[in-house]
Short mmCIF file of C-alpha atoms in Angstrom, two decimals:
data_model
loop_
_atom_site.label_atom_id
_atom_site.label_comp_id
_atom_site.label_asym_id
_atom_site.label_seq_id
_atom_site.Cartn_x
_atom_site.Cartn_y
_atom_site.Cartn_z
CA UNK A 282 -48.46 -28.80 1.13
CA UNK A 283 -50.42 -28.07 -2.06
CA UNK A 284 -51.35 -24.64 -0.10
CA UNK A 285 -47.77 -24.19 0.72
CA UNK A 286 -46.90 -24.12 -2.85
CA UNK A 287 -49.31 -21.67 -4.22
CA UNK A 288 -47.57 -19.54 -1.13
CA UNK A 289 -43.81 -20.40 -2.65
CA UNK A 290 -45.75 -19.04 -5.88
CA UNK A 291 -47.41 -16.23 -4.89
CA UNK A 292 -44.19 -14.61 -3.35
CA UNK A 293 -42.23 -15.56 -5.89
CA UNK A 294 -44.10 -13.17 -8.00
CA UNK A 295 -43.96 -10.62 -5.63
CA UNK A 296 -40.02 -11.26 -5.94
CA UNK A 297 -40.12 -11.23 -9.64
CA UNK A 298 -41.22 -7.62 -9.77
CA UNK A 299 -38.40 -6.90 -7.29
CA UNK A 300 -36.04 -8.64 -9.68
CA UNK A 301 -36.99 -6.26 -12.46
CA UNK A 302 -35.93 -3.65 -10.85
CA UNK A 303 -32.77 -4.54 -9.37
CA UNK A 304 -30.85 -2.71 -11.86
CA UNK A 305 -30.05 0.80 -11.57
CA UNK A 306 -30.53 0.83 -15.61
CA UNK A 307 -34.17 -0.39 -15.68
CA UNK A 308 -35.22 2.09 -13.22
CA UNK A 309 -33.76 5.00 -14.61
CA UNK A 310 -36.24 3.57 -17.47
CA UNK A 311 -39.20 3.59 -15.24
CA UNK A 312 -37.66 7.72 -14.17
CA UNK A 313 -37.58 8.56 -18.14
CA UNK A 314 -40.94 6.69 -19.05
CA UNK A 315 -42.70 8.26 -15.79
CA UNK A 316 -42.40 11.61 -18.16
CA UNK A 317 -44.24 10.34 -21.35
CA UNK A 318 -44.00 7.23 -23.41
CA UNK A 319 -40.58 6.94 -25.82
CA UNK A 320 -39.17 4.68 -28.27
CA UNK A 321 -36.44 2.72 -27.71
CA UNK A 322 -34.11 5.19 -29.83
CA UNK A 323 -35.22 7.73 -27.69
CA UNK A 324 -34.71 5.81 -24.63
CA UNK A 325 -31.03 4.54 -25.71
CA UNK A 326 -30.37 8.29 -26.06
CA UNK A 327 -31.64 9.35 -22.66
CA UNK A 328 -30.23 6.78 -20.73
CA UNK A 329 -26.73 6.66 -22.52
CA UNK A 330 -27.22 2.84 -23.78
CA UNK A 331 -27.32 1.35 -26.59
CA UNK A 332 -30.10 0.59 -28.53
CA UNK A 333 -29.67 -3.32 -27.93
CA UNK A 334 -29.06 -2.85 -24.17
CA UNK A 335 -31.84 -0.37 -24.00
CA UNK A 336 -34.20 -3.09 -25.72
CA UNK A 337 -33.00 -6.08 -23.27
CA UNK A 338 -33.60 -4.08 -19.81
CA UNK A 339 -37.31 -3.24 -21.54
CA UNK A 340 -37.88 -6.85 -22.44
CA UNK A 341 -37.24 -7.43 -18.58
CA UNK A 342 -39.60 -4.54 -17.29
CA UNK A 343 -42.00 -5.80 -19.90
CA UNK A 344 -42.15 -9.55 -19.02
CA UNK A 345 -42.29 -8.02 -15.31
CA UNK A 346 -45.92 -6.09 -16.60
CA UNK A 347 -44.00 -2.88 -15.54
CA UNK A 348 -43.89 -1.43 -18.80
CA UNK A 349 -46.00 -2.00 -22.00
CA UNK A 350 -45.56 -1.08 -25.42
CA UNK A 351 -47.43 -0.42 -28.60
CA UNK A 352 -46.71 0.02 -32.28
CA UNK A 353 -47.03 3.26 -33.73
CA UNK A 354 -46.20 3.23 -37.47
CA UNK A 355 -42.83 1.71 -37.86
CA UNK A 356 -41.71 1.87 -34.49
CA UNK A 357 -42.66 0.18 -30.65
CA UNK A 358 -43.40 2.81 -28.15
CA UNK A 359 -42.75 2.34 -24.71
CA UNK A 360 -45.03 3.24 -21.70
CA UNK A 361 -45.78 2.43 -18.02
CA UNK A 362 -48.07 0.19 -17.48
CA UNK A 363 -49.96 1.88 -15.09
CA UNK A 364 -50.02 4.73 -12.12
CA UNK A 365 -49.20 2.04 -9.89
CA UNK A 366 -45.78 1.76 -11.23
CA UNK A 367 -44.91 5.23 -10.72
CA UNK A 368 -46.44 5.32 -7.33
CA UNK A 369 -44.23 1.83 -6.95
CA UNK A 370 -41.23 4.09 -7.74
CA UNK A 371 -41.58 7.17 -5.90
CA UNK A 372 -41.75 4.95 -2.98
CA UNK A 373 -38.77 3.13 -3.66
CA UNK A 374 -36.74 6.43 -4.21
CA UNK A 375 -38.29 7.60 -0.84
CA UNK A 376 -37.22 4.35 0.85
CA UNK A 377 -33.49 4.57 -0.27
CA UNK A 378 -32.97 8.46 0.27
CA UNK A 379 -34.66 7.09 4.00
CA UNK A 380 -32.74 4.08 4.47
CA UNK A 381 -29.49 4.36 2.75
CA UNK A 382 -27.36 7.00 4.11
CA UNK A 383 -25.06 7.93 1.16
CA UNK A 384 -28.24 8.02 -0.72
CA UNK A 385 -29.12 12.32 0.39
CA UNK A 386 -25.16 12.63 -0.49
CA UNK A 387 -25.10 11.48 -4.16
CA UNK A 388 -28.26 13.63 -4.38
CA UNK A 389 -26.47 16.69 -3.74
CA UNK A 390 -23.15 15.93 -5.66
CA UNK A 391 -25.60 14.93 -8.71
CA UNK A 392 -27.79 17.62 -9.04
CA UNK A 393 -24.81 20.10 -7.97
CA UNK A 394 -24.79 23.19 -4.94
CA UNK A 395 -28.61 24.73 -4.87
CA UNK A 396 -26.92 27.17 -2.69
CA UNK A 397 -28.73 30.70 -3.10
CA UNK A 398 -31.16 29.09 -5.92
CA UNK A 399 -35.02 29.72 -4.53
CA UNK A 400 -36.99 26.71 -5.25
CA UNK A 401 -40.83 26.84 -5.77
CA UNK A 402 -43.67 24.11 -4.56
CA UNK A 403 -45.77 23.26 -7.37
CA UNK A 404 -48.71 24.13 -5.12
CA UNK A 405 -47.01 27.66 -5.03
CA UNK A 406 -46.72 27.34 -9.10
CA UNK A 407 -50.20 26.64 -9.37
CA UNK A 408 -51.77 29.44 -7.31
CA UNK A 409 -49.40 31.70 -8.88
CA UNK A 410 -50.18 30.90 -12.19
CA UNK A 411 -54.30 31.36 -11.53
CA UNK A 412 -53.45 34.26 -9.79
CA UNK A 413 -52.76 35.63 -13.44
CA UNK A 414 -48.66 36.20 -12.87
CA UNK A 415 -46.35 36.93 -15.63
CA UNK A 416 -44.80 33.91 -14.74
CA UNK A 417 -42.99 32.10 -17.40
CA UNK A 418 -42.58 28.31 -17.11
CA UNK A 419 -39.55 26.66 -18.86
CA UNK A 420 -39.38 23.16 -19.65
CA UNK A 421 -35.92 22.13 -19.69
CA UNK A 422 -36.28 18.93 -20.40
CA UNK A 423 -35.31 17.36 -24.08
CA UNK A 424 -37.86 18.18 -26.91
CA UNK A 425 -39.60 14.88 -27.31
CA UNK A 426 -40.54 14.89 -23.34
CA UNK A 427 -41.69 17.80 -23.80
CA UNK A 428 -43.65 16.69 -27.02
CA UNK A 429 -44.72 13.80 -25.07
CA UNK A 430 -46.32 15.70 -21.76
CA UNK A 431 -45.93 19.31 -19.99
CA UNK A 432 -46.89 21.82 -17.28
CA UNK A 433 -49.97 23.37 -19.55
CA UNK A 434 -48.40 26.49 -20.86
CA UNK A 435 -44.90 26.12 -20.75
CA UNK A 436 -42.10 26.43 -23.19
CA UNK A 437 -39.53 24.37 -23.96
CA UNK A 438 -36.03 25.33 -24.19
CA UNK A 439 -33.80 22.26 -23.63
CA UNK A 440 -31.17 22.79 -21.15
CA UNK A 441 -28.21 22.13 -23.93
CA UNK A 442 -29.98 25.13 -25.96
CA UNK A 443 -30.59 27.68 -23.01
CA UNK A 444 -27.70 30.20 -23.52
CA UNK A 445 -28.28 30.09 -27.48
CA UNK A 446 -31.71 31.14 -26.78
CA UNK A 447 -31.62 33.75 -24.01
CA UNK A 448 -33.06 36.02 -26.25
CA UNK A 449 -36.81 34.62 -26.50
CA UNK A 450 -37.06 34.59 -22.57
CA UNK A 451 -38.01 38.87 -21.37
CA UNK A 452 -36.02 40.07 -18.83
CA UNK A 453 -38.97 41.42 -16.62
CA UNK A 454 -40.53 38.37 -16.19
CA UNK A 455 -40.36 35.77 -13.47
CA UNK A 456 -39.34 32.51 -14.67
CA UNK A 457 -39.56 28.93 -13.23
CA UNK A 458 -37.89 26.03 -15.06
CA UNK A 459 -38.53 22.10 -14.30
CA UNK A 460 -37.45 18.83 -15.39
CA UNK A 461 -38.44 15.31 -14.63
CA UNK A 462 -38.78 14.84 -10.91
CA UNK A 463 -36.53 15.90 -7.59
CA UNK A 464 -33.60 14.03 -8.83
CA UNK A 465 -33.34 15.55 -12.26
CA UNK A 466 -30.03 18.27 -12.79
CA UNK A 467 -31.57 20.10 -15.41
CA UNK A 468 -33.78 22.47 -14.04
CA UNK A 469 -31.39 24.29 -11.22
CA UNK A 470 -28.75 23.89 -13.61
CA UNK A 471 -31.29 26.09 -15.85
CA UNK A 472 -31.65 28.58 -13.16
CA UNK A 473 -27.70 29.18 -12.17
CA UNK A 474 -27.60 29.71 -16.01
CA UNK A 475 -30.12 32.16 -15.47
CA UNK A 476 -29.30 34.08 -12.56
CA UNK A 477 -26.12 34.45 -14.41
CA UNK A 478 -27.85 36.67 -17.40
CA UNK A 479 -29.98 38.80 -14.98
CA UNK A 480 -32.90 37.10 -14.88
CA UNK A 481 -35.31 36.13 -11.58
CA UNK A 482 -35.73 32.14 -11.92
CA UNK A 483 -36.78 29.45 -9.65
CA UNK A 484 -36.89 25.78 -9.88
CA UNK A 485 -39.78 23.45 -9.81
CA UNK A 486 -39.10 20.83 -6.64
CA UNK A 487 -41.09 18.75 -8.58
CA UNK A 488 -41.14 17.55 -12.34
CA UNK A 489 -43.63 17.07 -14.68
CA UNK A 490 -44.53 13.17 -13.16
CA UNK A 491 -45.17 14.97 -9.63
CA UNK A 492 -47.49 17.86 -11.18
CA UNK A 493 -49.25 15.07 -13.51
CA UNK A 494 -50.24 13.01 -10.61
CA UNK A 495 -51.29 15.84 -8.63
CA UNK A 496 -53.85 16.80 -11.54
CA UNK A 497 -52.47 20.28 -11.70
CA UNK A 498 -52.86 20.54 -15.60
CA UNK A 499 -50.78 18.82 -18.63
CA UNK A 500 -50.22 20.08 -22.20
CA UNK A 501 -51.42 18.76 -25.33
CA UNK A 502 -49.56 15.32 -25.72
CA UNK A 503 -49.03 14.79 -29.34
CA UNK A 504 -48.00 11.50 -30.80
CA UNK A 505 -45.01 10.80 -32.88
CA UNK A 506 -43.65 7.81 -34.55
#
């Protein structure tokens, strides 16, 4: 019996890390924090929360050990915890786009029609890039992800301040834009917005979390309370 117990409690861990996830809200968290750590002002503004409901769901991941924190000056930053949690969660994408089927449908009514946009691998990035193209890489993502971590030698131009800012990207060169992962709108919203002013622009099929974990080669990541 005793062993029987320490069974019951053993998989009732397992279930309590299951629990922490089973809101849609926490693990668009885990998406957002899987691009650089953020405090919770920054993560009530990302995920379209408030800042108290934004706190509660990371008091959850936290007791769960999927998230940590740390002060930095006057304010709590929020990380996760480890690689394992965003290998936990591309798996758990990958299991609902395989399992689900209206999953691949809300995908494509989210991020919008791709039709006639060219997407790029970030192998194909890569090679490209230490090939010595003229590409130029766009980070579309808001400023403090970018602040936080991105593609080593890109640019950021946040997706709200594109068409104000046409004028910094040259015509003649190639540009690729990314955002956070495979299920992020920005970038080939980025490149329709391009195509539409002339200029040759692919999307990333992968974010900045995918290209981190590959080791392909992260910007500076600066620190900011």
């Amino acid at each position: 019996m005793a062993d029987h117990a320490l069974k019951v409690e053993l998989f009732d861990q397992f279930a309590r890390v299951a629990h922490a996830l089973g809101s849609g809200r926490r693990v668009e968290l885990i998406d957002v924090l899987a691009n650089g750590e953020r405090s919770v002002e920054e993560l009530s503004r990302q995920v379209a929360m408030s800042v108290a409901n934004t706190s509660r769901h990371l008091q959850v991941l936290k007791e769960s050990g999927l998230v940590a924190a740390a002060r930095n000056g006057t304010r709590v930053r929020y990380r996760l915890a480890s690689p394992v949690v965003y290998q936990f969660w591309v798996a758990l994408r990958s299991l609902a786009v395989e399992r689900l089927p209206g999953v691949q449908g809300l995908v494509e009514a989210y991020l919008g029609s791709r039709e006639g946009l060219e997407p790029i691998s970030g192998d194909e990035l890569l090679a490209r890039l230490k090939a010595g193209e003229p590409l130029l890489v766009v980070d579309v993502r808001p400023a403090e992800e970018y602040q936080a971590a991105h593609v080593a030698g890109a640019v950021s131009i946040p997706l709200p301040e594109l068409e104000q800012r046409l004028r910094e990207l040259p015509l003649e060169r190639e540009i690729v834009a990314y955002c956070r992962g495979p299920y992020c709108a920005f970038a080939p919203a980025a490149v329709r917005t391009l195509r539409e002013h002339g200029y040759a622009a692919r999307y990333l099929t992968d974010g900045l979390p995918e290209w981190a974990a590959a080791g392909r080669g992260i910007g500076a990541v600066m620190n900011h309370g």
